[in-house]
Amino acid sequence: MEKNIILLQAKYNQYANSNLFALLEQIDSKILTHNMGTYYKSILGTIEHYLTSSIVFFARNFSGLADKNICIQEIMSFLEVDFVLKSEYKNNLAALKMVVQKVDSKMIEIIENMNDFDKDTKLEIGSFSITKNRAQLLLTFLNHNTHHRGEISAMLDILGISNNFAGMLMM
């Protein structure tokens, strides 16, 4: 698979997150933390989940596949030892935005410095392992973020808040 396709998806992820936060900054914080009955409860809870996943999987698993040493200490510093987001970032839109921006940039840097996208790579996730080529693994985790932004879009729809922070064609 072409590197440009993976890079486009990573840049779309950054673009969509930027548009998401631009909208969320206009919304009352009580709405952002309101339990909507979804698995991660609230809009911010959902962001915390996909952000934590991005840090863990891109930093821990993919940074080592880059052709040069990618410093991941800063983004790993946002997590507790047990890979949970530190409390100062939870339910704090401005702090989450800052972390998301740094993680999105780091994900792009990792992909820009990676090659051999067709090479099989084994990932250990909890008690199971997955072996797929690098492109498939990268797209899986980038798509994970798209999935959860879609969940947030549905929450906003339920609340009657107009939203459209996607749109790869518009970037």
PDB file of N, CA and C in Angstrom, residues 19-34 36 42-44 47 91-94 152-165:
ATOM      1  N   ASN A  19     -11.350  20.267  13.485  1.00  0.00           N
ATOM      2  CA  ASN A  19     -12.720  20.737  13.283  1.00  0.00           C
ATOM      3  C   ASN A  19     -13.636  20.342  14.442  1.00  0.00           C
ATOM      4  N   LEU A  20     -13.433  19.155  14.986  1.00  0.00           N
ATOM      5  CA  LEU A  20     -14.211  18.703  16.136  1.00  0.00           C
ATOM      6  C   LEU A  20     -14.010  19.648  17.320  1.00  0.00           C
ATOM      7  N   PHE A  21     -12.766  19.946  17.637  1.00  0.00           N
ATOM      8  CA  PHE A  21     -12.502  20.810  18.789  1.00  0.00           C
ATOM      9  C   PHE A  21     -13.000  22.233  18.552  1.00  0.00           C
ATOM     10  N   ALA A  22     -12.937  22.721  17.317  1.00  0.00           N
ATOM     11  CA  ALA A  22     -13.466  24.058  17.012  1.00  0.00           C
ATOM     12  C   ALA A  22     -14.956  24.124  17.337  1.00  0.00           C
ATOM     13  N   LEU A  23     -15.676  23.048  17.054  1.00  0.00           N
ATOM     14  CA  LEU A  23     -17.101  22.996  17.391  1.00  0.00           C
ATOM     15  C   LEU A  23     -17.303  22.851  18.898  1.00  0.00           C
ATOM     16  N   LEU A  24     -16.573  21.933  19.518  1.00  0.00           N
ATOM     17  CA  LEU A  24     -16.770  21.666  20.945  1.00  0.00           C
ATOM     18  C   LEU A  24     -16.446  22.878  21.809  1.00  0.00           C
ATOM     19  N   GLU A  25     -15.540  23.727  21.358  1.00  0.00           N
ATOM     20  CA  GLU A  25     -15.191  24.928  22.118  1.00  0.00           C
ATOM     21  C   GLU A  25     -16.370  25.905  22.223  1.00  0.00           C
ATOM     22  N   GLN A  26     -17.366  25.730  21.394  1.00  0.00           N
ATOM     23  CA  GLN A  26     -18.550  26.598  21.398  1.00  0.00           C
ATOM     24  C   GLN A  26     -19.682  26.045  22.272  1.00  0.00           C
ATOM     25  N   ILE A  27     -19.474  24.876  22.851  1.00  0.00           N
ATOM     26  CA  ILE A  27     -20.529  24.171  23.583  1.00  0.00           C
ATOM     27  C   ILE A  27     -20.257  24.231  25.084  1.00  0.00           C
ATOM     28  N   ASP A  28     -21.310  24.365  25.867  1.00  0.00           N
ATOM     29  CA  ASP A  28     -21.205  24.381  27.333  1.00  0.00           C
ATOM     30  C   ASP A  28     -20.525  23.108  27.830  1.00  0.00           C
ATOM     31  N   SER A  29     -19.611  23.257  28.765  1.00  0.00           N
ATOM     32  CA  SER A  29     -18.839  22.119  29.270  1.00  0.00           C
ATOM     33  C   SER A  29     -19.723  21.053  29.916  1.00  0.00           C
ATOM     34  N   LYS A  30     -20.864  21.438  30.455  1.00  0.00           N
ATOM     35  CA  LYS A  30     -21.767  20.451  31.061  1.00  0.00           C
ATOM     36  C   LYS A  30     -22.299  19.483  30.006  1.00  0.00           C
ATOM     37  N   ILE A  31     -22.492  19.977  28.810  1.00  0.00           N
ATOM     38  CA  ILE A  31     -22.956  19.110  27.720  1.00  0.00           C
ATOM     39  C   ILE A  31     -21.856  18.118  27.341  1.00  0.00           C
ATOM     40  N   LEU A  32     -20.626  18.578  27.358  1.00  0.00           N
ATOM     41  CA  LEU A  32     -19.510  17.736  26.943  1.00  0.00           C
ATOM     42  C   LEU A  32     -19.237  16.586  27.910  1.00  0.00           C
ATOM     43  N   THR A  33     -19.632  16.754  29.163  1.00  0.00           N
ATOM     44  CA  THR A  33     -19.405  15.713  30.167  1.00  0.00           C
ATOM     45  C   THR A  33     -20.702  14.979  30.540  1.00  0.00           C
ATOM     46  N   HIS A  34     -21.808  15.326  29.899  1.00  0.00           N
ATOM     47  CA  HIS A  34     -23.110  14.704  30.179  1.00  0.00           C
ATOM     48  C   HIS A  34     -23.100  13.236  29.732  1.00  0.00           C
ATOM     49  N   MET A  36     -24.336  10.365  28.013  1.00  0.00           N
ATOM     50  CA  MET A  36     -25.241  10.174  26.879  1.00  0.00           C
ATOM     51  C   MET A  36     -25.672   8.718  26.720  1.00  0.00           C
ATOM     52  N   SER A  42     -19.691  10.024  27.727  1.00  0.00           N
ATOM     53  CA  SER A  42     -19.851  11.410  27.292  1.00  0.00           C
ATOM     54  C   SER A  42     -18.984  11.712  26.078  1.00  0.00           C
ATOM     55  N   ILE A  43     -19.161  12.904  25.556  1.00  0.00           N
ATOM     56  CA  ILE A  43     -18.333  13.351  24.438  1.00  0.00           C
ATOM     57  C   ILE A  43     -16.870  13.357  24.853  1.00  0.00           C
ATOM     58  N   LEU A  44     -16.559  13.980  25.995  1.00  0.00           N
ATOM     59  CA  LEU A  44     -15.156  14.020  26.430  1.00  0.00           C
ATOM     60  C   LEU A  44     -14.637  12.632  26.803  1.00  0.00           C
ATOM     61  N   ILE A  47     -13.575  11.040  23.601  1.00  0.00           N
ATOM     62  CA  ILE A  47     -12.291  11.599  23.147  1.00  0.00           C
ATOM     63  C   ILE A  47     -11.149  11.030  23.969  1.00  0.00           C
ATOM     64  N   ASN A  91     -11.840  15.439  31.297  1.00  0.00           N
ATOM     65  CA  ASN A  91     -12.940  16.414  31.381  1.00  0.00           C
ATOM     66  C   ASN A  91     -12.455  17.855  31.282  1.00  0.00           C
ATOM     67  N   ASN A  92     -11.371  18.073  30.584  1.00  0.00           N
ATOM     68  CA  ASN A  92     -10.797  19.404  30.408  1.00  0.00           C
ATOM     69  C   ASN A  92     -10.580  19.600  28.907  1.00  0.00           C
ATOM     70  N   LEU A  93     -11.499  20.298  28.261  1.00  0.00           N
ATOM     71  CA  LEU A  93     -11.474  20.425  26.814  1.00  0.00           C
ATOM     72  C   LEU A  93     -10.175  21.048  26.306  1.00  0.00           C
ATOM     73  N   ALA A  94      -9.725  22.129  26.930  1.00  0.00           N
ATOM     74  CA  ALA A  94      -8.500  22.795  26.474  1.00  0.00           C
ATOM     75  C   ALA A  94      -7.290  21.863  26.597  1.00  0.00           C
ATOM     76  N   ILE A 152     -19.375  10.594  18.436  1.00  0.00           N
ATOM     77  CA  ILE A 152     -19.556  11.950  18.978  1.00  0.00           C
ATOM     78  C   ILE A 152     -20.541  12.732  18.119  1.00  0.00           C
ATOM     79  N   SER A 153     -20.452  12.579  16.814  1.00  0.00           N
ATOM     80  CA  SER A 153     -21.389  13.239  15.907  1.00  0.00           C
ATOM     81  C   SER A 153     -22.828  12.816  16.222  1.00  0.00           C
ATOM     82  N   ALA A 154     -23.027  11.533  16.472  1.00  0.00           N
ATOM     83  CA  ALA A 154     -24.366  11.040  16.825  1.00  0.00           C
ATOM     84  C   ALA A 154     -24.835  11.629  18.154  1.00  0.00           C
ATOM     85  N   MET A 155     -23.936  11.734  19.129  1.00  0.00           N
ATOM     86  CA  MET A 155     -24.306  12.348  20.412  1.00  0.00           C
ATOM     87  C   MET A 155     -24.740  13.795  20.199  1.00  0.00           C
ATOM     88  N   LEU A 156     -23.996  14.509  19.372  1.00  0.00           N
ATOM     89  CA  LEU A 156     -24.341  15.912  19.089  1.00  0.00           C
ATOM     90  C   LEU A 156     -25.676  15.996  18.347  1.00  0.00           C
ATOM     91  N   ASP A 157     -25.916  15.065  17.427  1.00  0.00           N
ATOM     92  CA  ASP A 157     -27.204  15.024  16.730  1.00  0.00           C
ATOM     93  C   ASP A 157     -28.352  14.846  17.726  1.00  0.00           C
ATOM     94  N   ILE A 158     -28.187  13.932  18.660  1.00  0.00           N
ATOM     95  CA  ILE A 158     -29.211  13.674  19.681  1.00  0.00           C
ATOM     96  C   ILE A 158     -29.478  14.939  20.497  1.00  0.00           C
ATOM     97  N   LEU A 159     -28.415  15.688  20.750  1.00  0.00           N
ATOM     98  CA  LEU A 159     -28.548  16.931  21.517  1.00  0.00           C
ATOM     99  C   LEU A 159     -29.072  18.099  20.675  1.00  0.00           C
ATOM    100  N   GLY A 160     -29.253  17.866  19.379  1.00  0.00           N
ATOM    101  CA  GLY A 160     -29.730  18.912  18.493  1.00  0.00           C
ATOM    102  C   GLY A 160     -28.665  19.937  18.129  1.00  0.00           C
ATOM    103  N   ILE A 161     -27.401  19.539  18.214  1.00  0.00           N
ATOM    104  CA  ILE A 161     -26.288  20.438  17.900  1.00  0.00           C
ATOM    105  C   ILE A 161     -25.769  20.091  16.510  1.00  0.00           C
ATOM    106  N   SER A 162     -25.920  21.027  15.595  1.00  0.00           N
ATOM    107  CA  SER A 162     -25.476  20.834  14.221  1.00  0.00           C
ATOM    108  C   SER A 162     -23.970  20.597  14.193  1.00  0.00           C
ATOM    109  N   ASN A 163     -23.546  19.600  13.415  1.00  0.00           N
ATOM    110  CA  ASN A 163     -22.118  19.290  13.364  1.00  0.00           C
ATOM    111  C   ASN A 163     -21.751  18.678  12.031  1.00  0.00           C
ATOM    112  N   ASN A 164     -20.551  18.951  11.613  1.00  0.00           N
ATOM    113  CA  ASN A 164     -19.967  18.323  10.439  1.00  0.00           C
ATOM    114  C   ASN A 164     -18.477  18.624  10.479  1.00  0.00           C
ATOM    115  N   PHE A 165     -17.747  17.811  11.209  1.00  0.00           N
ATOM    116  CA  PHE A 165     -16.315  18.049  11.381  1.00  0.00           C
ATOM    117  C   PHE A 165     -15.497  17.025  10.607  1.00  0.00           C
TER     118      PHE A 165
END
